[in-house]
mmCIF file of C-alpha atoms in Angstrom:
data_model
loop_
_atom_site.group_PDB
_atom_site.id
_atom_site.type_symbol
_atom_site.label_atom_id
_atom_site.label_comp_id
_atom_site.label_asym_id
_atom_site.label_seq_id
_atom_site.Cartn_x
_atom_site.Cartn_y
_atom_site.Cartn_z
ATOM 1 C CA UNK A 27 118.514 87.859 92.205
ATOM 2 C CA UNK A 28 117.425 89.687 95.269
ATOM 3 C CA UNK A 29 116.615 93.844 94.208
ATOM 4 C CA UNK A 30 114.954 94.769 97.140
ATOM 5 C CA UNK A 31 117.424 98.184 97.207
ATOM 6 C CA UNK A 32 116.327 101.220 96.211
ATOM 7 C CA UNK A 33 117.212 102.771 93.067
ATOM 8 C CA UNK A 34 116.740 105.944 92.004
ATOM 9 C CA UNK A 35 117.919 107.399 88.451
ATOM 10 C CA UNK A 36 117.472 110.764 87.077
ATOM 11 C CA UNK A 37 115.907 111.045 83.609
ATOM 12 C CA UNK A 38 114.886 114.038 81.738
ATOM 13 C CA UNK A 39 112.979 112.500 79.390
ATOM 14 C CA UNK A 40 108.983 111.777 79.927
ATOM 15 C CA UNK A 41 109.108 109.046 77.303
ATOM 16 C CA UNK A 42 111.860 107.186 79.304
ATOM 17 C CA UNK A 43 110.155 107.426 82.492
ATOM 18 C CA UNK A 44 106.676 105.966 80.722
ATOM 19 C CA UNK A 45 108.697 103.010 79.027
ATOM 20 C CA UNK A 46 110.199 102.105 82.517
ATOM 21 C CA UNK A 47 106.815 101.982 84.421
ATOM 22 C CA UNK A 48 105.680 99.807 81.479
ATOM 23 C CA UNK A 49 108.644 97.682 81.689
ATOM 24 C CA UNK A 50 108.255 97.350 85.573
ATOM 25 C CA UNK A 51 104.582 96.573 84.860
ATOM 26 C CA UNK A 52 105.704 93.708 82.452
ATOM 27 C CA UNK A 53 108.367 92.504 84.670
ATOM 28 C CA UNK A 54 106.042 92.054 87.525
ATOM 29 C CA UNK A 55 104.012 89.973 84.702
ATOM 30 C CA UNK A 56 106.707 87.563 83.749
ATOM 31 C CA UNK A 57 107.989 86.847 86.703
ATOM 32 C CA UNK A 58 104.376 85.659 88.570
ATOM 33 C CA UNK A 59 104.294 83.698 85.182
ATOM 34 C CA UNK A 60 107.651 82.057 85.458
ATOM 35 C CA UNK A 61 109.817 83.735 82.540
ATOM 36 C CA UNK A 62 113.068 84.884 82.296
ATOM 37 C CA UNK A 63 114.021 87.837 81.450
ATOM 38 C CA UNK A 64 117.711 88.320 79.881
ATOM 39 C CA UNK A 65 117.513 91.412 78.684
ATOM 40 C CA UNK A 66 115.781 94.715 78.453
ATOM 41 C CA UNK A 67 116.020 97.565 75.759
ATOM 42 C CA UNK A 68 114.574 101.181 76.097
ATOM 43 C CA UNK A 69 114.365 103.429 73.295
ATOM 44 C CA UNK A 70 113.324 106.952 73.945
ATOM 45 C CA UNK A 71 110.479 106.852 71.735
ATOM 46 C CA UNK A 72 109.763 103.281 70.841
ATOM 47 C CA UNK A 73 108.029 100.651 73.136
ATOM 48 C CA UNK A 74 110.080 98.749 75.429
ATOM 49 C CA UNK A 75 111.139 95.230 74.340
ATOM 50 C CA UNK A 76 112.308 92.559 76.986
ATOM 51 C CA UNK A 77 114.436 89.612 75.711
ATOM 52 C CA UNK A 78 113.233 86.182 77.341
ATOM 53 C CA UNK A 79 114.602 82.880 77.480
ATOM 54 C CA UNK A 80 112.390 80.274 75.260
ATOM 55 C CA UNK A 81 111.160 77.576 77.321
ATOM 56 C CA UNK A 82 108.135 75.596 78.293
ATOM 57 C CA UNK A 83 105.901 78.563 78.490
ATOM 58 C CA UNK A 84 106.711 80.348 75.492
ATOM 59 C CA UNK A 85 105.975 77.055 73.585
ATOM 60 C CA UNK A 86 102.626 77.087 75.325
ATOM 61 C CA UNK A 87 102.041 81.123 73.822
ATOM 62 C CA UNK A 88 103.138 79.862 70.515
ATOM 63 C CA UNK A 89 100.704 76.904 70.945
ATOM 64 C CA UNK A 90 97.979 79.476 72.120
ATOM 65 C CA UNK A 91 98.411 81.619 69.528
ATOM 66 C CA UNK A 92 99.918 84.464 71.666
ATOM 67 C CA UNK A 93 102.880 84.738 69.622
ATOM 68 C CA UNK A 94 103.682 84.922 66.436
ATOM 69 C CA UNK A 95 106.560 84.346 64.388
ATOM 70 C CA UNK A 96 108.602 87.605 63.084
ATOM 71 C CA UNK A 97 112.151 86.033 61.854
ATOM 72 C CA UNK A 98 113.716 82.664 61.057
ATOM 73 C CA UNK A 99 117.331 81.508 59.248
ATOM 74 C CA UNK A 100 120.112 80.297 60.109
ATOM 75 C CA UNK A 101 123.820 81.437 61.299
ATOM 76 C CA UNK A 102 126.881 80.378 62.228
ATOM 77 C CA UNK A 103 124.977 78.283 65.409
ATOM 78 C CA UNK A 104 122.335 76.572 62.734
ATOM 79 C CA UNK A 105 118.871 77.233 62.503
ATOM 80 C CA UNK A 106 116.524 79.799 64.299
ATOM 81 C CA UNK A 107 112.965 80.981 64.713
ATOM 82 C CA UNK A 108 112.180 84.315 66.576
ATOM 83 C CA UNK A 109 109.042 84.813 67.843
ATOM 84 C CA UNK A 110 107.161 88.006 69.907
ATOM 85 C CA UNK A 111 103.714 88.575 71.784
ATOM 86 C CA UNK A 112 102.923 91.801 74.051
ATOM 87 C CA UNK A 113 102.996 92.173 77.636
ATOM 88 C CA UNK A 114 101.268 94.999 78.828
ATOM 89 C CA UNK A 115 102.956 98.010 76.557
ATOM 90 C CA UNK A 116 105.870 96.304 75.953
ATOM 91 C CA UNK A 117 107.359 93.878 73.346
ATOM 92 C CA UNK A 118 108.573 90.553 74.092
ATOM 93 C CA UNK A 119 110.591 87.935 71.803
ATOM 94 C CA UNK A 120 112.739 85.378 71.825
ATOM 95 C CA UNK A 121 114.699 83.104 70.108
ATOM 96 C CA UNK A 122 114.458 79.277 69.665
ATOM 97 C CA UNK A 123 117.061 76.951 68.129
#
């Protein structure tokens, strides 16, 4: 996906403002590193948290010991593991099956 338009959003709300420089910071991050990103939440006073596809390199930070387990089951779609590590100020998980 090409982004190189400008956006420009109005938000009256400091916190907001810090989370998306942090997120942007992050973003910059995965992408040099190869992830992708799915999907990103914003809280107003909570740290950012970006949703990643699991792949080869988020094996490799589980193998590293970047990562660390926070939730496993299973569902309707069989078994799961969720996992997390930080980038930068933000929080970043996914989901294996």
């Amino acid at each position: 996906m090409n982004m190189n338009q400008n956006l420009t959003v109005n938000i009256n709300s400091m916190s907001i403002q810090m989370a998306l420089g942090s997120v942007t910071h992050a973003l910059a991050a995965m992408n040099a590193i190869g992830f992708t990103v799915v999907r990103i939440d914003i809280a107003q006073y909570g740290r950012p948290t970006l949703v990643i596809q699991a792949d080869s390199n988020t094996q490799l930070l589980v193998k590293d010991g970047k990562a660390v387990l926070y939730c496993y089951g299973s569902d309707d779609n069989g078994p799961f593991k969720k996992y997390q590590c930080p980038m930068g100020n933000c929080r970043v998980v996914w989901e294996e099956r």
